[in-house]
Every structure is written in C-alpha cells, then in structure tokens.
Amino acid sequence: MRSYQPDLTPPWKRSAPVPEVPAEADLVVEEVATGFCGAVIRCEKTAQGPTVTLEDRFGKHRVFPMEPRGFLLEGRVVTLVRPSAAAPVRPARTASGSVAVPGARARVARAGRIYVEGRHDAELVERVWGDDLRIEGVVVEYLEGIDDLRAVVREFSPGPDARLGVLVDHLVPGSKESRIADQVTDGNVLVVGHPYIDVWEAVKPSSVGITAWPVVPRGQDWKTGVCRALGWPENTGAAWQHILSRVHSYRDLEPSLLGSVEHLIDFVTAPE
C-alpha cells in the first residue's frame, strides 16, 4: 500500500491553478509570450504535442503549442485544451470580430449616420458589421455617388451629437474622389475610403475562388469587364450576389476596408 507523501512546497512557491478552456472555433485568445491575439482556427495533434492555429484581424495565421498557462482569455491566464469532438461550436464573435452579445436588442438609431457610395457597399457593410451597427444604433445609407458630397453634408447638418461618416471608393492621392473629399472640412464629418475602384475588390480573391481581380482597361465599365475577364455571365447584379455570398466574416475582406469601416463606426459613436 502506497504511503501518503505530503506536498512540502511552500505555499508562496506553488503555482495557482488556472482554468482549462476548450479551444473551440472562433474563440479569441492572446498568446502570453508573443502577445499575438487571434481567433482559433483549428487544433492539431503533432509529434511535439497539440498545437492551436490563431488568425488575427488581418488574416495572419500563427501556430502555437498548447502549453499550460500559455494564453490569455479576456485578460485571464488559461490553459487551452483540445475541444471534445461532441462539444457544440458556438461563435464567440460577430462577423466583424467583435465580442458577440447573445440576445442583445438593437439600440434606438443615433442621429449620426454612415454614408457609403452605393448599394453594394451598404450590403457588404451590413454583411460584416450588421450586428455591431444595430447594437450601436448606427444607420448606414448609400448615396449613389459622391459628386455632390458638399451638398449632402450641408443638408445633413452635422454636429457634435450628429456626426457623419462617409466611406469612399478609390480614395487615393490625385483621384477625383480625393479632390471631392478634400472639400469637406467640417470637424463633425469624417471621410475615409479604400484604394479599390469598386468595393468588389475589397473582397479577398481567395474568398471568391479566384487568384486575383482582373485588370480592366480604362474606358470600360469595370464590373462588366470583371465579369467578362472571369468568364462570368455579364450580369453584374448576379455577379455581386455571388461575391457577397462568399463573405462570411471580416477574414474575407482586405485590411484597408476593415480599418476604414472600424474608424467610421468609432467616429460616429464617440461621445461628445
């Protein structure tokens, strides 16, 4: 019969136990040693022990060993363990990567707004940030172009309690869009954009199943040219629905669009 062996380690030298957390898909953690923060993509069994792959907000992947006390979850040290095969997978994040709030009710709409150029822009923003926008009470509307942006801003009458954010396509130095944006100087208006000719290009090619977005010669309708180059039917409405159906979260979008939309949401919802 084995005799009882007491633990003679002084209490101040003993490591406090930490919770074990199943590394389920979409769980967002921070690796202690490197500070890398990302969502769980998969767990694997290797010769050196189990590993977990994390993906950050910009789509970068890194693989880490699942060592004891190796991760932070909401600021607490935890030990990640392989999830049970039968464990239900429940997303911990919204499509934008924000913390999900199950059962949260939509907030009454703010006076502030976010304007985007077209219907496709609005549908893409809704697809990824819809949950966040409803919780924050932010309405997104589309303008069908920004040629009259100064008049639009004047009619909106922005103020400290009614800020206006505008998302612009092809906002690059020297472009027509940049000259129009420079005319807006109201401190309660923020104009940001992305470098793409159309918001279609802000969807990662890999998510759509293509190697790259085609280069369309100047003078051609860009969307029709894309359909033609990819061998799709020249029905831009159907093509957009196909593209939109392949967008499931922020991981399917280019970082330049992600940063711009997040900036607009922060600006419109900031306290006075």
PDB file of N, CA and C in Angstrom, residues 96 110 114 125 129-130 132-133 136 138 140 165 190 259-270:
ATOM      1  N   SER A  96     -17.728  40.702 -37.680  1.00  0.00           N
ATOM      2  CA  SER A  96     -16.685  41.727 -37.727  1.00  0.00           C
ATOM      3  C   SER A  96     -15.524  41.421 -36.795  1.00  0.00           C
ATOM      4  N   ARG A 110     -29.115  56.360 -33.698  1.00  0.00           N
ATOM      5  CA  ARG A 110     -28.476  57.629 -33.377  1.00  0.00           C
ATOM      6  C   ARG A 110     -28.804  58.664 -34.447  1.00  0.00           C
ATOM      7  N   ILE A 114     -23.673  56.801 -41.179  1.00  0.00           N
ATOM      8  CA  ILE A 114     -22.564  56.450 -42.055  1.00  0.00           C
ATOM      9  C   ILE A 114     -23.121  56.383 -43.469  1.00  0.00           C
ATOM     10  N   VAL A 125     -21.164  46.179 -45.929  1.00  0.00           N
ATOM     11  CA  VAL A 125     -21.022  46.659 -44.557  1.00  0.00           C
ATOM     12  C   VAL A 125     -22.035  45.966 -43.646  1.00  0.00           C
ATOM     13  N   TRP A 129     -20.670  44.002 -40.530  1.00  0.00           N
ATOM     14  CA  TRP A 129     -20.794  44.819 -39.315  1.00  0.00           C
ATOM     15  C   TRP A 129     -22.238  45.000 -38.850  1.00  0.00           C
ATOM     16  N   GLY A 130     -23.176  44.291 -39.456  1.00  0.00           N
ATOM     17  CA  GLY A 130     -24.587  44.496 -39.135  1.00  0.00           C
ATOM     18  C   GLY A 130     -24.907  44.361 -37.657  1.00  0.00           C
ATOM     19  N   ASP A 132     -22.927  44.725 -35.055  1.00  0.00           N
ATOM     20  CA  ASP A 132     -22.323  45.829 -34.316  1.00  0.00           C
ATOM     21  C   ASP A 132     -23.129  47.109 -34.503  1.00  0.00           C
ATOM     22  N   LEU A 133     -23.546  47.370 -35.747  1.00  0.00           N
ATOM     23  CA  LEU A 133     -24.265  48.607 -36.043  1.00  0.00           C
ATOM     24  C   LEU A 133     -25.610  48.658 -35.325  1.00  0.00           C
ATOM     25  N   GLU A 136     -25.026  49.435 -31.688  1.00  0.00           N
ATOM     26  CA  GLU A 136     -24.602  50.829 -31.503  1.00  0.00           C
ATOM     27  C   GLU A 136     -25.649  51.831 -31.984  1.00  0.00           C
ATOM     28  N   VAL A 138     -26.380  52.589 -35.201  1.00  0.00           N
ATOM     29  CA  VAL A 138     -25.857  53.339 -36.336  1.00  0.00           C
ATOM     30  C   VAL A 138     -26.544  52.874 -37.623  1.00  0.00           C
ATOM     31  N   VAL A 140     -26.727  52.904 -41.768  1.00  0.00           N
ATOM     32  CA  VAL A 140     -25.894  53.077 -42.956  1.00  0.00           C
ATOM     33  C   VAL A 140     -26.802  53.351 -44.151  1.00  0.00           C
ATOM     34  N   GLY A 165     -20.151  60.002 -40.981  1.00  0.00           N
ATOM     35  CA  GLY A 165     -19.002  59.296 -41.538  1.00  0.00           C
ATOM     36  C   GLY A 165     -19.301  58.917 -42.976  1.00  0.00           C
ATOM     37  N   LEU A 190     -16.255  62.786 -40.999  1.00  0.00           N
ATOM     38  CA  LEU A 190     -15.038  62.028 -41.299  1.00  0.00           C
ATOM     39  C   LEU A 190     -15.224  61.327 -42.634  1.00  0.00           C
ATOM     40  N   GLY A 259     -10.133  48.589 -41.742  1.00  0.00           N
ATOM     41  CA  GLY A 259      -9.713  49.730 -40.934  1.00  0.00           C
ATOM     42  C   GLY A 259     -10.586  50.948 -41.148  1.00  0.00           C
ATOM     43  N   SER A 260     -10.988  51.184 -42.383  1.00  0.00           N
ATOM     44  CA  SER A 260     -11.808  52.361 -42.680  1.00  0.00           C
ATOM     45  C   SER A 260     -13.182  52.270 -42.028  1.00  0.00           C
ATOM     46  N   VAL A 261     -13.833  51.124 -42.140  1.00  0.00           N
ATOM     47  CA  VAL A 261     -15.174  50.974 -41.559  1.00  0.00           C
ATOM     48  C   VAL A 261     -15.116  51.049 -40.039  1.00  0.00           C
ATOM     49  N   GLU A 262     -14.120  50.394 -39.434  1.00  0.00           N
ATOM     50  CA  GLU A 262     -13.985  50.455 -37.975  1.00  0.00           C
ATOM     51  C   GLU A 262     -13.760  51.901 -37.521  1.00  0.00           C
ATOM     52  N   HIS A 263     -12.978  52.647 -38.300  1.00  0.00           N
ATOM     53  CA  HIS A 263     -12.723  54.052 -37.968  1.00  0.00           C
ATOM     54  C   HIS A 263     -14.018  54.857 -38.011  1.00  0.00           C
ATOM     55  N   LEU A 264     -14.833  54.612 -39.020  1.00  0.00           N
ATOM     56  CA  LEU A 264     -16.102  55.341 -39.129  1.00  0.00           C
ATOM     57  C   LEU A 264     -17.035  55.019 -37.971  1.00  0.00           C
ATOM     58  N   ILE A 265     -17.129  53.754 -37.614  1.00  0.00           N
ATOM     59  CA  ILE A 265     -18.021  53.369 -36.513  1.00  0.00           C
ATOM     60  C   ILE A 265     -17.559  54.029 -35.210  1.00  0.00           C
ATOM     61  N   ASP A 266     -16.252  54.009 -34.969  1.00  0.00           N
ATOM     62  CA  ASP A 266     -15.714  54.652 -33.763  1.00  0.00           C
ATOM     63  C   ASP A 266     -16.014  56.155 -33.764  1.00  0.00           C
ATOM     64  N   PHE A 267     -15.870  56.781 -34.921  1.00  0.00           N
ATOM     65  CA  PHE A 267     -16.085  58.236 -35.015  1.00  0.00           C
ATOM     66  C   PHE A 267     -17.540  58.604 -34.758  1.00  0.00           C
ATOM     67  N   VAL A 268     -18.458  57.868 -35.367  1.00  0.00           N
ATOM     68  CA  VAL A 268     -19.878  58.200 -35.237  1.00  0.00           C
ATOM     69  C   VAL A 268     -20.394  57.921 -33.835  1.00  0.00           C
ATOM     70  N   THR A 269     -19.826  56.917 -33.155  1.00  0.00           N
ATOM     71  CA  THR A 269     -20.336  56.525 -31.832  1.00  0.00           C
ATOM     72  C   THR A 269     -19.561  57.155 -30.696  1.00  0.00           C
ATOM     73  N   ALA A 270     -18.521  57.955 -30.996  1.00  0.00           N
ATOM     74  CA  ALA A 270     -17.728  58.569 -29.925  1.00  0.00           C
ATOM     75  C   ALA A 270     -18.571  59.546 -29.135  1.00  0.00           C
TER      76      ALA A 270
END
